[in-house]
Amino acid sequence: HGEQVGGAPHRLTVLAPRAHPPCCVVDGAGAELASAGDRAAFCVRAHDAHGNALTFGGDRIEVTMRRDSGTAEEAAAEAAEAAAEAAAGMQGDERRGARDAARGAVPVAVKDERDGRYTCSYTAYRAGAYTLSVALRGETLPGSPFRVHVAPAGVHAGACVATGDGMQKATAGVPARFALALRDPYGNVLDCASQRPASWACALRGP
């Protein structure tokens, strides 16, 4: 009837909506693919329980990325590759591939954009399959854990390895042979069939 209720006007506190993990979205190429040595990124978009996109930040996104365990043969190959990197005197980023192989984990940086988006970025140096887990307040987000494939970088002559009898001895007039294993700057083995044709020059110097 137009009359105020006792105690009116009442003061109300309107709380900001809270990000609801089941409604948040993870997108971006970095949640699926990456190239060794290159920075990869993906985005977490916060939504409330009604599916509305939030326009502010403040939440803590938890991200872990770990290389999947391989076979015993792969582990032995990785150890040999790490030793080869050290023997070759590789420095800086080139040595990080060996450290990745040793610990299996890749650090992921999370930046709060303060507009409901959280940019996540990482750099993996060891090629292979990884498991990427994304959570908010301990609750995994839709699609997590993600499977990420890290491809080798381009071929790096200084990291390639030549093996075979032809590298040590030869007989005059008899063809000598050796094999060349293509590797990227971080020691990852490349599939020759997947590489663009390249010109390799071999020179033999001696008496």
PDB file of C-alpha atoms in Angstrom:
ATOM      1  CA  HIS A   1       0.000   0.000   0.000  1.00  0.00           C
ATOM      2  CA  GLY A   2       2.963   2.289  -0.417  1.00  0.00           C
ATOM      3  CA  GLU A   3       3.914   2.142   3.250  1.00  0.00           C
ATOM      4  CA  GLN A   4       7.487   1.317   4.237  1.00  0.00           C
ATOM      5  CA  VAL A   5       8.239  -1.789   6.265  1.00  0.00           C
ATOM      6  CA  GLY A   6       9.623  -1.106   9.689  1.00  0.00           C
ATOM      7  CA  GLY A   7      13.328  -0.371   9.682  1.00  0.00           C
ATOM      8  CA  ALA A   8      13.296   0.724   6.037  1.00  0.00           C
ATOM      9  CA  PRO A   9      15.345   1.597   4.139  1.00  0.00           C
ATOM     10  CA  HIS A  10      17.457  -1.507   4.570  1.00  0.00           C
ATOM     11  CA  ARG A  11      21.117  -1.638   3.581  1.00  0.00           C
ATOM     12  CA  LEU A  12      22.084  -4.605   1.427  1.00  0.00           C
ATOM     13  CA  THR A  13      25.532  -5.877   0.616  1.00  0.00           C
ATOM     14  CA  VAL A  14      25.772  -7.276  -2.898  1.00  0.00           C
ATOM     15  CA  LEU A  15      28.603  -9.768  -3.182  1.00  0.00           C
ATOM     16  CA  ALA A  16      30.592 -10.091  -6.381  1.00  0.00           C
ATOM     17  CA  PRO A  17      30.023 -13.377  -8.225  1.00  0.00           C
ATOM     18  CA  ARG A  18      32.610 -16.046  -7.605  1.00  0.00           C
ATOM     19  CA  ALA A  19      34.390 -18.054 -10.269  1.00  0.00           C
ATOM     20  CA  HIS A  20      32.823 -21.513 -10.511  1.00  0.00           C
ATOM     21  CA  PRO A  21      35.410 -24.123 -11.620  1.00  0.00           C
ATOM     22  CA  PRO A  22      32.957 -26.324 -13.619  1.00  0.00           C
ATOM     23  CA  CYS A  23      31.990 -23.277 -15.706  1.00  0.00           C
ATOM     24  CA  CYS A  24      35.484 -21.931 -16.381  1.00  0.00           C
ATOM     25  CA  VAL A  25      37.017 -22.359 -19.819  1.00  0.00           C
ATOM     26  CA  VAL A  26      40.559 -23.286 -20.875  1.00  0.00           C
ATOM     27  CA  ASP A  27      41.496 -22.449 -24.455  1.00  0.00           C
ATOM     28  CA  GLY A  28      44.534 -21.712 -26.579  1.00  0.00           C
ATOM     29  CA  ALA A  29      47.014 -23.695 -28.657  1.00  0.00           C
ATOM     30  CA  GLY A  30      49.379 -24.133 -25.709  1.00  0.00           C
ATOM     31  CA  ALA A  31      46.916 -26.518 -24.055  1.00  0.00           C
ATOM     32  CA  GLU A  32      47.477 -28.957 -26.917  1.00  0.00           C
ATOM     33  CA  LEU A  33      50.673 -28.250 -28.860  1.00  0.00           C
ATOM     34  CA  ALA A  34      54.090 -26.661 -28.384  1.00  0.00           C
ATOM     35  CA  SER A  35      57.510 -26.639 -29.996  1.00  0.00           C
ATOM     36  CA  ALA A  36      60.688 -27.302 -28.019  1.00  0.00           C
ATOM     37  CA  GLY A  37      62.344 -24.064 -26.950  1.00  0.00           C
ATOM     38  CA  ASP A  38      59.397 -21.847 -27.959  1.00  0.00           C
ATOM     39  CA  ARG A  39      57.102 -20.083 -25.506  1.00  0.00           C
ATOM     40  CA  ALA A  40      53.598 -21.579 -25.607  1.00  0.00           C
ATOM     41  CA  ALA A  41      50.494 -20.099 -23.997  1.00  0.00           C
ATOM     42  CA  PHE A  42      46.850 -20.750 -23.224  1.00  0.00           C
ATOM     43  CA  CYS A  43      44.130 -18.834 -21.393  1.00  0.00           C
ATOM     44  CA  VAL A  44      41.803 -19.608 -18.505  1.00  0.00           C
ATOM     45  CA  ARG A  45      38.524 -17.660 -18.661  1.00  0.00           C
ATOM     46  CA  ALA A  46      36.643 -17.389 -15.377  1.00  0.00           C
ATOM     47  CA  HIS A  47      32.837 -17.744 -15.289  1.00  0.00           C
ATOM     48  CA  ASP A  48      30.372 -17.766 -12.401  1.00  0.00           C
ATOM     49  CA  ALA A  49      27.939 -20.573 -11.571  1.00  0.00           C
ATOM     50  CA  HIS A  50      25.446 -19.175 -14.107  1.00  0.00           C
ATOM     51  CA  GLY A  51      27.959 -19.191 -16.942  1.00  0.00           C
ATOM     52  CA  ASN A  52      28.495 -15.431 -16.917  1.00  0.00           C
ATOM     53  CA  ALA A  53      32.016 -14.315 -17.820  1.00  0.00           C
ATOM     54  CA  LEU A  54      33.701 -12.476 -14.957  1.00  0.00           C
ATOM     55  CA  THR A  55      35.324  -9.114 -15.619  1.00  0.00           C
ATOM     56  CA  PHE A  56      37.713  -9.053 -12.670  1.00  0.00           C
ATOM     57  CA  GLY A  57      40.539 -11.215 -11.389  1.00  0.00           C
ATOM     58  CA  GLY A  58      41.825 -12.193  -7.987  1.00  0.00           C
ATOM     59  CA  ASP A  59      41.522 -15.975  -8.170  1.00  0.00           C
ATOM     60  CA  ARG A  60      44.467 -18.339  -7.966  1.00  0.00           C
ATOM     61  CA  ILE A  61      44.862 -20.679 -10.906  1.00  0.00           C
ATOM     62  CA  GLU A  62      46.961 -23.770 -10.198  1.00  0.00           C
ATOM     63  CA  VAL A  63      48.800 -25.293 -13.156  1.00  0.00           C
ATOM     64  CA  THR A  64      51.216 -28.218 -13.329  1.00  0.00           C
ATOM     65  CA  MET A  65      52.853 -29.713 -16.406  1.00  0.00           C
ATOM     66  CA  ARG A  66      54.830 -32.936 -16.391  1.00  0.00           C
ATOM     67  CA  ARG A  67      56.349 -35.084 -19.096  1.00  0.00           C
ATOM     68  CA  ASP A  68      54.771 -38.524 -19.359  1.00  0.00           C
ATOM     69  CA  SER A  69      56.948 -41.447 -18.322  1.00  0.00           C
ATOM     70  CA  GLY A  70      58.417 -43.391 -21.213  1.00  0.00           C
ATOM     71  CA  THR A  71      59.822 -46.865 -21.529  1.00  0.00           C
ATOM     72  CA  ALA A  72      63.088 -47.980 -19.970  1.00  0.00           C
ATOM     73  CA  GLU A  73      64.688 -47.705 -23.412  1.00  0.00           C
ATOM     74  CA  GLU A  74      63.508 -44.099 -23.745  1.00  0.00           C
ATOM     75  CA  ALA A  75      64.834 -43.263 -20.288  1.00  0.00           C
ATOM     76  CA  ALA A  76      68.212 -44.728 -21.213  1.00  0.00           C
ATOM     77  CA  ALA A  77      68.202 -42.761 -24.467  1.00  0.00           C
ATOM     78  CA  GLU A  78      67.409 -39.558 -22.581  1.00  0.00           C
ATOM     79  CA  ALA A  79      70.275 -40.160 -20.178  1.00  0.00           C
ATOM     80  CA  ALA A  80      72.617 -40.718 -23.126  1.00  0.00           C
ATOM     81  CA  GLU A  81      71.357 -37.549 -24.798  1.00  0.00           C
ATOM     82  CA  ALA A  82      71.903 -35.541 -21.631  1.00  0.00           C
ATOM     83  CA  ALA A  83      75.463 -36.871 -21.401  1.00  0.00           C
ATOM     84  CA  ALA A  84      76.038 -36.001 -25.051  1.00  0.00           C
ATOM     85  CA  GLU A  85      74.821 -32.438 -24.428  1.00  0.00           C
ATOM     86  CA  ALA A  86      77.208 -32.049 -21.538  1.00  0.00           C
ATOM     87  CA  ALA A  87      80.092 -33.530 -23.532  1.00  0.00           C
ATOM     88  CA  ALA A  88      79.341 -31.160 -26.405  1.00  0.00           C
ATOM     89  CA  GLY A  89      79.663 -28.215 -24.036  1.00  0.00           C
ATOM     90  CA  MET A  90      76.158 -26.910 -24.652  1.00  0.00           C
ATOM     91  CA  GLN A  91      75.251 -23.842 -22.621  1.00  0.00           C
ATOM     92  CA  GLY A  92      72.137 -21.962 -21.507  1.00  0.00           C
ATOM     93  CA  ASP A  93      68.918 -23.076 -23.175  1.00  0.00           C
ATOM     94  CA  GLU A  94      70.701 -25.978 -24.847  1.00  0.00           C
ATOM     95  CA  ARG A  95      71.353 -27.571 -21.440  1.00  0.00           C
ATOM     96  CA  ARG A  96      67.761 -27.106 -20.260  1.00  0.00           C
ATOM     97  CA  GLY A  97      66.657 -30.089 -22.303  1.00  0.00           C
ATOM     98  CA  ALA A  98      68.752 -32.328 -20.073  1.00  0.00           C
ATOM     99  CA  ARG A  99      67.304 -30.742 -16.941  1.00  0.00           C
ATOM    100  CA  ASP A 100      63.760 -31.261 -18.265  1.00  0.00           C
ATOM    101  CA  ALA A 101      64.541 -34.940 -18.808  1.00  0.00           C
ATOM    102  CA  ALA A 102      65.873 -35.265 -15.277  1.00  0.00           C
ATOM    103  CA  ARG A 103      62.927 -33.724 -13.444  1.00  0.00           C
ATOM    104  CA  GLY A 104      60.096 -34.216 -15.955  1.00  0.00           C
ATOM    105  CA  ALA A 105      58.313 -31.047 -14.810  1.00  0.00           C
ATOM    106  CA  VAL A 106      57.905 -27.783 -16.723  1.00  0.00           C
ATOM    107  CA  PRO A 107      57.320 -24.490 -14.844  1.00  0.00           C
ATOM    108  CA  VAL A 108      54.128 -22.703 -15.911  1.00  0.00           C
ATOM    109  CA  ALA A 109      53.735 -18.957 -15.306  1.00  0.00           C
ATOM    110  CA  VAL A 110      50.221 -17.645 -14.601  1.00  0.00           C
ATOM    111  CA  LYS A 111      49.395 -13.961 -15.161  1.00  0.00           C
ATOM    112  CA  ASP A 112      46.174 -12.495 -13.769  1.00  0.00           C
ATOM    113  CA  GLU A 113      44.936 -10.084 -16.460  1.00  0.00           C
ATOM    114  CA  ARG A 114      42.457  -8.591 -13.931  1.00  0.00           C
ATOM    115  CA  ASP A 115      39.593  -8.921 -16.401  1.00  0.00           C
ATOM    116  CA  GLY A 116      38.524 -12.505 -15.777  1.00  0.00           C
ATOM    117  CA  ARG A 117      41.312 -13.949 -17.915  1.00  0.00           C
ATOM    118  CA  TYR A 118      44.438 -15.712 -16.726  1.00  0.00           C
ATOM    119  CA  THR A 119      47.263 -16.124 -19.233  1.00  0.00           C
ATOM    120  CA  CYS A 120      49.371 -19.251 -18.682  1.00  0.00           C
ATOM    121  CA  SER A 121      52.696 -19.734 -20.461  1.00  0.00           C
ATOM    122  CA  TYR A 122      55.579 -22.190 -20.434  1.00  0.00           C
ATOM    123  CA  THR A 123      58.633 -23.314 -22.381  1.00  0.00           C
ATOM    124  CA  ALA A 124      59.397 -27.034 -22.719  1.00  0.00           C
ATOM    125  CA  TYR A 125      62.749 -28.165 -24.030  1.00  0.00           C
ATOM    126  CA  ARG A 126      62.260 -31.928 -24.197  1.00  0.00           C
ATOM    127  CA  ALA A 127      60.023 -33.209 -27.007  1.00  0.00           C
ATOM    128  CA  GLY A 128      57.308 -35.729 -26.194  1.00  0.00           C
ATOM    129  CA  ALA A 129      53.917 -36.117 -24.529  1.00  0.00           C
ATOM    130  CA  TYR A 130      53.031 -34.096 -21.437  1.00  0.00           C
ATOM    131  CA  THR A 131      50.153 -33.977 -18.994  1.00  0.00           C
ATOM    132  CA  LEU A 132      48.864 -30.473 -18.216  1.00  0.00           C
ATOM    133  CA  SER A 133      46.631 -30.073 -15.150  1.00  0.00           C
ATOM    134  CA  VAL A 134      44.663 -26.866 -14.488  1.00  0.00           C
ATOM    135  CA  ALA A 135      42.691 -26.224 -11.317  1.00  0.00           C
ATOM    136  CA  LEU A 136      40.945 -23.419  -9.426  1.00  0.00           C
ATOM    137  CA  ARG A 137      40.903 -23.598  -5.638  1.00  0.00           C
ATOM    138  CA  GLY A 138      41.894 -27.253  -5.849  1.00  0.00           C
ATOM    139  CA  GLU A 139      39.090 -28.224  -8.264  1.00  0.00           C
ATOM    140  CA  THR A 140      40.099 -29.292 -11.767  1.00  0.00           C
ATOM    141  CA  LEU A 141      38.687 -27.298 -14.674  1.00  0.00           C
ATOM    142  CA  PRO A 142      36.712 -28.857 -17.549  1.00  0.00           C
ATOM    143  CA  GLY A 143      38.982 -30.833 -19.898  1.00  0.00           C
ATOM    144  CA  SER A 144      41.795 -31.118 -17.361  1.00  0.00           C
ATOM    145  CA  PRO A 145      44.158 -32.897 -17.437  1.00  0.00           C
ATOM    146  CA  PHE A 146      45.095 -31.964 -21.008  1.00  0.00           C
ATOM    147  CA  ARG A 147      47.437 -33.924 -23.248  1.00  0.00           C
ATOM    148  CA  VAL A 148      50.120 -31.680 -24.742  1.00  0.00           C
ATOM    149  CA  HIS A 149      52.453 -32.738 -27.551  1.00  0.00           C
ATOM    150  CA  VAL A 150      55.797 -30.941 -27.656  1.00  0.00           C
ATOM    151  CA  ALA A 151      57.439 -31.283 -31.061  1.00  0.00           C
ATOM    152  CA  PRO A 152      61.204 -31.020 -31.652  1.00  0.00           C
ATOM    153  CA  ALA A 153      62.595 -27.708 -32.851  1.00  0.00           C
ATOM    154  CA  GLY A 154      64.391 -27.351 -36.172  1.00  0.00           C
ATOM    155  CA  VAL A 155      67.573 -29.270 -36.940  1.00  0.00           C
ATOM    156  CA  HIS A 156      70.739 -27.842 -35.382  1.00  0.00           C
ATOM    157  CA  ALA A 157      73.996 -28.940 -37.002  1.00  0.00           C
ATOM    158  CA  GLY A 158      76.019 -28.550 -33.821  1.00  0.00           C
ATOM    159  CA  ALA A 159      73.777 -31.018 -31.973  1.00  0.00           C
ATOM    160  CA  CYS A 160      73.681 -33.722 -34.665  1.00  0.00           C
ATOM    161  CA  VAL A 161      75.637 -36.911 -34.049  1.00  0.00           C
ATOM    162  CA  ALA A 162      77.546 -38.997 -36.606  1.00  0.00           C
ATOM    163  CA  THR A 163      78.234 -42.657 -35.831  1.00  0.00           C
ATOM    164  CA  GLY A 164      79.628 -45.664 -37.681  1.00  0.00           C
ATOM    165  CA  ASP A 165      82.895 -47.270 -38.746  1.00  0.00           C
ATOM    166  CA  GLY A 166      83.346 -44.640 -41.425  1.00  0.00           C
ATOM    167  CA  MET A 167      83.948 -42.058 -38.702  1.00  0.00           C
ATOM    168  CA  GLN A 168      87.068 -43.880 -37.523  1.00  0.00           C
ATOM    169  CA  LYS A 169      88.603 -45.898 -40.318  1.00  0.00           C
ATOM    170  CA  ALA A 170      88.400 -46.544 -44.045  1.00  0.00           C
ATOM    171  CA  THR A 171      90.147 -48.584 -46.746  1.00  0.00           C
ATOM    172  CA  ALA A 172      91.466 -46.938 -49.869  1.00  0.00           C
ATOM    173  CA  GLY A 173      89.120 -47.531 -52.776  1.00  0.00           C
ATOM    174  CA  VAL A 174      86.333 -48.956 -50.582  1.00  0.00           C
ATOM    175  CA  PRO A 175      83.266 -46.861 -49.723  1.00  0.00           C
ATOM    176  CA  ALA A 176      83.149 -45.904 -46.022  1.00  0.00           C
ATOM    177  CA  ARG A 177      79.792 -45.353 -44.400  1.00  0.00           C
ATOM    178  CA  PHE A 178      78.454 -43.581 -41.334  1.00  0.00           C
ATOM    179  CA  ALA A 179      75.032 -42.472 -40.090  1.00  0.00           C
ATOM    180  CA  LEU A 180      73.972 -38.961 -39.125  1.00  0.00           C
ATOM    181  CA  ALA A 181      71.343 -38.577 -36.377  1.00  0.00           C
ATOM    182  CA  LEU A 182      69.503 -35.268 -36.721  1.00  0.00           C
ATOM    183  CA  ARG A 183      68.867 -33.366 -33.504  1.00  0.00           C
ATOM    184  CA  ASP A 184      67.476 -29.987 -32.547  1.00  0.00           C
ATOM    185  CA  PRO A 185      69.388 -27.524 -30.278  1.00  0.00           C
ATOM    186  CA  TYR A 186      68.060 -29.305 -27.173  1.00  0.00           C
ATOM    187  CA  GLY A 187      69.123 -32.835 -28.087  1.00  0.00           C
ATOM    188  CA  ASN A 188      65.735 -34.039 -29.342  1.00  0.00           C
ATOM    189  CA  VAL A 189      65.985 -36.585 -32.158  1.00  0.00           C
ATOM    190  CA  LEU A 190      64.254 -35.545 -35.374  1.00  0.00           C
ATOM    191  CA  ASP A 191      62.496 -37.801 -37.842  1.00  0.00           C
ATOM    192  CA  CYS A 192      64.345 -37.377 -41.135  1.00  0.00           C
ATOM    193  CA  ALA A 193      61.169 -38.096 -43.103  1.00  0.00           C
ATOM    194  CA  SER A 194      59.418 -35.103 -41.517  1.00  0.00           C
ATOM    195  CA  GLN A 195      62.204 -32.641 -42.316  1.00  0.00           C
ATOM    196  CA  ARG A 196      62.547 -30.445 -45.357  1.00  0.00           C
ATOM    197  CA  PRO A 197      65.330 -31.511 -47.728  1.00  0.00           C
ATOM    198  CA  ALA A 198      68.663 -30.160 -46.532  1.00  0.00           C
ATOM    199  CA  SER A 199      72.112 -29.996 -48.045  1.00  0.00           C
ATOM    200  CA  TRP A 200      74.845 -31.688 -46.048  1.00  0.00           C
ATOM    201  CA  ALA A 201      78.504 -31.339 -47.019  1.00  0.00           C
ATOM    202  CA  CYS A 202      81.083 -33.860 -45.822  1.00  0.00           C
ATOM    203  CA  ALA A 203      84.807 -33.241 -46.227  1.00  0.00           C
ATOM    204  CA  LEU A 204      87.687 -35.594 -45.532  1.00  0.00           C
ATOM    205  CA  ARG A 205      91.027 -33.953 -44.821  1.00  0.00           C
ATOM    206  CA  GLY A 206      94.281 -35.796 -44.434  1.00  0.00           C
ATOM    207  CA  PRO A 207      97.553 -36.779 -46.108  1.00  0.00           C
TER     208      PRO A 207
END
